[in-house]
CSV table of C-alpha atoms in Angstrom, one decimal:
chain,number,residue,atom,x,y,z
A,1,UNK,CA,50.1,203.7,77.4
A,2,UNK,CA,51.2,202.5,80.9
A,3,UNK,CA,49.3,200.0,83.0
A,4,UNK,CA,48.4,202.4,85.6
A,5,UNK,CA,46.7,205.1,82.5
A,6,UNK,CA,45.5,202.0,81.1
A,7,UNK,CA,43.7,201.5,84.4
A,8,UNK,CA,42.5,204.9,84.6
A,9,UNK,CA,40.9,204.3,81.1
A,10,UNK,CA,38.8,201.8,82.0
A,11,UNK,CA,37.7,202.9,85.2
A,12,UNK,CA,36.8,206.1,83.4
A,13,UNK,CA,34.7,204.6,80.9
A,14,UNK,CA,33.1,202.2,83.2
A,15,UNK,CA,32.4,205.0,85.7
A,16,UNK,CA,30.8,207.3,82.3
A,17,UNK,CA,28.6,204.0,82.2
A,18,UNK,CA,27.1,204.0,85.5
A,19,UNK,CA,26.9,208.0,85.1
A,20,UNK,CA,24.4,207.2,82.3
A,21,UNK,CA,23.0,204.4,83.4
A,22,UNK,CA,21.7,206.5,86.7
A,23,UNK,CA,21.0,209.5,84.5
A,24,UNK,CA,18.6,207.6,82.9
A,25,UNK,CA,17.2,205.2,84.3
A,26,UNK,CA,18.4,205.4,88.2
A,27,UNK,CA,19.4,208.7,90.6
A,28,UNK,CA,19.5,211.2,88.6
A,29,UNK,CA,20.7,213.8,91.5
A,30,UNK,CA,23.4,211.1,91.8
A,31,UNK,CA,24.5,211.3,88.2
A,32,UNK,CA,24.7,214.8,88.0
A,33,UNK,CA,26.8,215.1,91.4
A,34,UNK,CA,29.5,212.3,90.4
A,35,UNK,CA,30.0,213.8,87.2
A,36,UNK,CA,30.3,217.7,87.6
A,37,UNK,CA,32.4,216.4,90.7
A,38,UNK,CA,34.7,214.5,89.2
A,39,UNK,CA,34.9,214.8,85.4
A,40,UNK,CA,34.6,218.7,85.7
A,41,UNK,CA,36.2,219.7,89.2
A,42,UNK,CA,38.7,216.8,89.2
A,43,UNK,CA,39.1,217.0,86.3
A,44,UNK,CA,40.4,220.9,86.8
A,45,UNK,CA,41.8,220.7,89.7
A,46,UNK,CA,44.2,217.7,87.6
A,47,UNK,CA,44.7,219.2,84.8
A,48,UNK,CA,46.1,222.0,86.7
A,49,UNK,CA,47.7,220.7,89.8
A,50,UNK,CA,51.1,222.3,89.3
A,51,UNK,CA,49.4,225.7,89.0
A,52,UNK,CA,47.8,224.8,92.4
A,53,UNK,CA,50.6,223.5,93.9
A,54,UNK,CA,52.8,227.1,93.5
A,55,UNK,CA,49.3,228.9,94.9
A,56,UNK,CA,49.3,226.8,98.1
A,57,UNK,CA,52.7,226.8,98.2
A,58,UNK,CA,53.0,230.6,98.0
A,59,UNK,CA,50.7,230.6,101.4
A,60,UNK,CA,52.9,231.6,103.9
A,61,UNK,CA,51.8,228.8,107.1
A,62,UNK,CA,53.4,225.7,108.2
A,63,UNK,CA,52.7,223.0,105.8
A,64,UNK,CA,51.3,220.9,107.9
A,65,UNK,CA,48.5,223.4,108.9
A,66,UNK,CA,47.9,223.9,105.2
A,67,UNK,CA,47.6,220.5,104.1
A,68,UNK,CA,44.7,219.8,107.0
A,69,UNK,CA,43.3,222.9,106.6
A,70,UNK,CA,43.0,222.4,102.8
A,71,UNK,CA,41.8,218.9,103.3
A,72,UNK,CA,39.1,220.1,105.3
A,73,UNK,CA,37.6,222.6,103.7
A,74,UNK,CA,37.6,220.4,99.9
A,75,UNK,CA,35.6,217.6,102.4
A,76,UNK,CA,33.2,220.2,103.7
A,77,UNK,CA,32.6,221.7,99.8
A,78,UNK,CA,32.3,217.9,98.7
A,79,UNK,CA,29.7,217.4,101.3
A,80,UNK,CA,27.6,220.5,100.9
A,81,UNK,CA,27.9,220.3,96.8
A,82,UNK,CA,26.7,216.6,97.5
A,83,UNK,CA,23.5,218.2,99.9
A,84,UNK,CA,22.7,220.8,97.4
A,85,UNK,CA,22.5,218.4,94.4
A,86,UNK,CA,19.9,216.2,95.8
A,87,UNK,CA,21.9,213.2,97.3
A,88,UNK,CA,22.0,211.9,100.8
A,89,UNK,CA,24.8,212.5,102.7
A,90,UNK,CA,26.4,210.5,105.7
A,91,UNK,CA,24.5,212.8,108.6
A,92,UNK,CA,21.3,213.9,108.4
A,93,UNK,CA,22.2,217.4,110.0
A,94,UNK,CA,24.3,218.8,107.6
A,95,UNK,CA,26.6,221.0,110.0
A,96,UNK,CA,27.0,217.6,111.7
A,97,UNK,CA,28.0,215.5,108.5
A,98,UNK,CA,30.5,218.8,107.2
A,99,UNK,CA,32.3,218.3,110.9
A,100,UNK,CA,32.0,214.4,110.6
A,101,UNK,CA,33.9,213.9,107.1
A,102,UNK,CA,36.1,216.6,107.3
A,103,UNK,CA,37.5,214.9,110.6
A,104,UNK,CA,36.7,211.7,110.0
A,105,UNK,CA,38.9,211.7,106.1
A,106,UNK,CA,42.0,213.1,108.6
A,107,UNK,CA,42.5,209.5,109.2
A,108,UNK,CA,42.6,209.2,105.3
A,109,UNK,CA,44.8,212.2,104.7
A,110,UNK,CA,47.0,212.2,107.9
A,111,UNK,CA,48.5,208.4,106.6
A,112,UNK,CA,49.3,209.7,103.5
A,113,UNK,CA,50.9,212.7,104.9
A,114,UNK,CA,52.8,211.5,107.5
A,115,UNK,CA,53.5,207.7,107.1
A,116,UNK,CA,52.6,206.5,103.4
A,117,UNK,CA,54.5,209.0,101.2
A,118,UNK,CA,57.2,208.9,103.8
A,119,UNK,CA,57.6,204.7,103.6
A,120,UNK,CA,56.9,204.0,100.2
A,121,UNK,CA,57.5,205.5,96.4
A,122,UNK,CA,54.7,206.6,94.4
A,123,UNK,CA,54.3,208.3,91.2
A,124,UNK,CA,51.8,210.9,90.7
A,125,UNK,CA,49.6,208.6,89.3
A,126,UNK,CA,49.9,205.9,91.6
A,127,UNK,CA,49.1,208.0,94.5
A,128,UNK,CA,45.7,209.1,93.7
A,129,UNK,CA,44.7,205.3,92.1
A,130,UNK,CA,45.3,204.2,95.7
A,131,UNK,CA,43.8,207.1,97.5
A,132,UNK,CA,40.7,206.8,95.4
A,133,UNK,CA,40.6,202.9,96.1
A,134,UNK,CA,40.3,203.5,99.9
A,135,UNK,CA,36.8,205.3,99.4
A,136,UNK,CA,35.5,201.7,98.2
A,137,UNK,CA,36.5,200.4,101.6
A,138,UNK,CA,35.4,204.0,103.1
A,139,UNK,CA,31.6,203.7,101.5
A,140,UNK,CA,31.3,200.1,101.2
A,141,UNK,CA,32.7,197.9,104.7
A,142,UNK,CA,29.1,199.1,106.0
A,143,UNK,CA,27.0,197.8,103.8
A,144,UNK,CA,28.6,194.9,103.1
A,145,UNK,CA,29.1,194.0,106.8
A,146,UNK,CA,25.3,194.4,107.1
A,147,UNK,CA,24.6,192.4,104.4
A,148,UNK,CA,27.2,190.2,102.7
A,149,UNK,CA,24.8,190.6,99.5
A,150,UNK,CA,25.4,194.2,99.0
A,151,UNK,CA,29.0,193.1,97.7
A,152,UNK,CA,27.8,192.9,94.3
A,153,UNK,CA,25.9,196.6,94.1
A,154,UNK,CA,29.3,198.2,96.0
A,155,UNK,CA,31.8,196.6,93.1
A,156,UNK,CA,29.7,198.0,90.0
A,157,UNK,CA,29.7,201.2,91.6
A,158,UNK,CA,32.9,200.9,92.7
A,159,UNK,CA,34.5,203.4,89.8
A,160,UNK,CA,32.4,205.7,91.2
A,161,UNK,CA,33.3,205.8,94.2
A,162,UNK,CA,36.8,205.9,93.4
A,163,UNK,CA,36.4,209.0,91.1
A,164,UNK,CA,35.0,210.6,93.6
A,165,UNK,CA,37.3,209.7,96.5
A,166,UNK,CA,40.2,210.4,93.8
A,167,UNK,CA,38.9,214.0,93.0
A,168,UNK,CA,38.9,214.7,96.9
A,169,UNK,CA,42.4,214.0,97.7
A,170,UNK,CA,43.8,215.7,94.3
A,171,UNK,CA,44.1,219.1,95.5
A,172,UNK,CA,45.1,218.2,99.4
A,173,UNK,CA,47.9,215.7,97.6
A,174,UNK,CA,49.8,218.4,96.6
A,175,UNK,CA,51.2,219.5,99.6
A,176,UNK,CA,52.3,216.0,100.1
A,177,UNK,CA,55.8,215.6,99.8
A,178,UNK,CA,56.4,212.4,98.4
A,179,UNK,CA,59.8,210.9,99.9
A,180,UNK,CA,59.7,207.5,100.2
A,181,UNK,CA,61.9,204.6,98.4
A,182,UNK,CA,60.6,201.3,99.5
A,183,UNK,CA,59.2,199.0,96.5
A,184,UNK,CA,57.1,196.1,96.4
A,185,UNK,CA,53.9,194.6,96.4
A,186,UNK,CA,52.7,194.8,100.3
A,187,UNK,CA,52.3,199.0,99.8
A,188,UNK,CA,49.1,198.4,97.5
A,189,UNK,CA,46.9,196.7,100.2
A,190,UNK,CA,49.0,198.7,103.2
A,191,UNK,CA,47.9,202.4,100.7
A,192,UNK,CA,44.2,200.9,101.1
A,193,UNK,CA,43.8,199.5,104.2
A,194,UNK,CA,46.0,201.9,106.9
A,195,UNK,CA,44.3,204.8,106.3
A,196,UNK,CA,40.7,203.4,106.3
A,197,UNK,CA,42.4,202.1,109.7
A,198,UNK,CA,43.7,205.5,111.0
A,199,UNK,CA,39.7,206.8,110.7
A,200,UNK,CA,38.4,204.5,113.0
A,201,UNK,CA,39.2,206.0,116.2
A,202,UNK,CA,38.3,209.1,115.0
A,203,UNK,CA,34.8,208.2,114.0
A,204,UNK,CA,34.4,206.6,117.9
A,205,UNK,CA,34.7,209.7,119.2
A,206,UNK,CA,32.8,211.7,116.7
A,207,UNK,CA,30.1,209.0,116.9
A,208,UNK,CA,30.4,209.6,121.3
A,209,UNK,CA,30.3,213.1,120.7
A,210,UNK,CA,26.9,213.5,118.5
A,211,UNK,CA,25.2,211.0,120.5
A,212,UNK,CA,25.8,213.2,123.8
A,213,UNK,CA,25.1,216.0,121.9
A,214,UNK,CA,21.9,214.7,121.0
A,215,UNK,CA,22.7,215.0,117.2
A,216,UNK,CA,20.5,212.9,115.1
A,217,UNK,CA,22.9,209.8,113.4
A,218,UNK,CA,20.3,208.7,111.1
């Protein structure tokens, strides 16, 4: 078994952990969205990726338009499946949060489409480990920046929110065509951080927009 399997591993079984734990003992609704979204739909949707990939491929649009449309519509089904399993989401008005993710996660997806998997080489694997990771900087920069504290709660959850993140980009990903050759180290943080990055702007003006619009933020 390879490191980055190896990795998976563990993540999986610490993730199956918390899944219980909040079954149990914690937010149920929570449990029962991370792991039907995940283990069973990302689970599918990863198991039989290449079977996807030939029936978006087979759509006859620019590739391009695919890949955001795709990408939006898997946000907007994350957040409403999310709504209708008990949780909180990130908007109160959930019209308002469907529009906020699915533009907000462009950020997210339009690095790796159009500067990650051009730059660097990935494997399969890689890809998604790293695309999963930037959902711990996604859910947990605000928190922490409110209250250095909240460090601790966000890294035992952080498998999670990576499973989660991870089961999001599987399906967009495979539009993605992976070309890049440059190696080394610097990608890993770069794969994290850019595209967390590329969201900000996008959120400023999505922010601007609600508040004009009189849209309730919290």
């Amino acid at each position: 078994m390879d490191r980055r399997r190896l990795l998976l591993s563990l993540l999986l079984l610490w993730f199956m952990g918390i899944v219980v734990i909040f079954f149990f003992f914690g937010n149920r609704s929570a449990a029962v969205f991370a792991f039907a979204y995940t283990i069973i739909y990302g689970g599918i949707c990863y198991r039989y990726r290449d079977c996807i990939r030939s029936l978006l491929n087979g759509i006859r649009l620019p590739v391009v338009i695919k890949f955001f449309g795709i990408a939006f519509l898997v946000a907007a089904a994350e957040e409403v499946f999310c709504y209708l399993t008990g949780n909180r989401i990130a908007l109160p008005v959930l019209w308002a949060d469907i529009l906020f993710c699915g533009l907000a996660w462009f950020g997210w997806f339009g690095a790796w489409y159009f500067f990650l998997s051009k730059k660097y080489r990935y494997s399969a694997t890689e890809a998604l480990l790293l695309a999963g990771m930037a959902g711990i900087l996604y859910e947990g920069i605000g928190p922490v920046l409110a209250n250095p504290v909240a460090v601790l709660p966000v890294l035992v959850i952080a498998p999670f929110i990576f499973l989660v993140y991870a089961a999001i980009f599987v399906v967009p990903m495979q539009l993605i065509s992976f070309t890049g050759t440059k190696e080394g180290l610097w990608k890993y943080p770069v794969s994290i951080v850019l595209p967390y990055l590329a969201s900000l702007p996008i959120v400023l003006v999505l922010f601007l927009f609600f508040t004009f619009a009189e849209v309730p933020l919290y």
